[in-house]
């Protein structure tokens, strides 16, 4: 399926209350995996780190606190298109990032043109594909 969506945004990595630095983040949406978005963080001095999470989580997090488990997204303020906090949790460690909402909304708008939200393939299609792969059929 054609229609890969990519964007590059700058996020502030909030290392502590006194220290933050800006990092480039590549956002990728593949229509072959219509429920997911990939964020690849370019961390200074380290290999890039990729996180994959639900596109719907990102959509929800633009306007209200969203997320359970390892990823939480929430507006910083009550105004429309406020900056967002993205918290990524790995065991006891977490990373807090701050990003401007408009570039994320523009990215999500582009993904919606490729695969409209709510019109992703039905779960039955995924089950059939898994059955095919597990059975070793081409």
PDB file of N, CA, C and O in Angstrom, residues 56 63 132:
ATOM      1  N   UNK A  56      -4.330   6.616  17.475  1.00  0.00           N
ATOM      2  CA  UNK A  56      -5.470   7.161  18.219  1.00  0.00           C
ATOM      3  C   UNK A  56      -5.023   7.784  19.542  1.00  0.00           C
ATOM      4  O   UNK A  56      -5.585   8.786  19.986  1.00  0.00           O
ATOM      5  N   UNK A  63      -5.824  16.857  22.620  1.00  0.00           N
ATOM      6  CA  UNK A  63      -6.863  17.657  23.263  1.00  0.00           C
ATOM      7  C   UNK A  63      -7.130  17.331  24.731  1.00  0.00           C
ATOM      8  O   UNK A  63      -7.771  18.116  25.428  1.00  0.00           O
ATOM      9  N   UNK A 132      -2.869 -16.845   7.799  1.00  0.00           N
ATOM     10  CA  UNK A 132      -2.141 -17.135   6.569  1.00  0.00           C
ATOM     11  C   UNK A 132      -0.643 -17.261   6.855  1.00  0.00           C
ATOM     12  O   UNK A 132      -0.005 -18.224   6.420  1.00  0.00           O
TER      13      UNK A 132
END
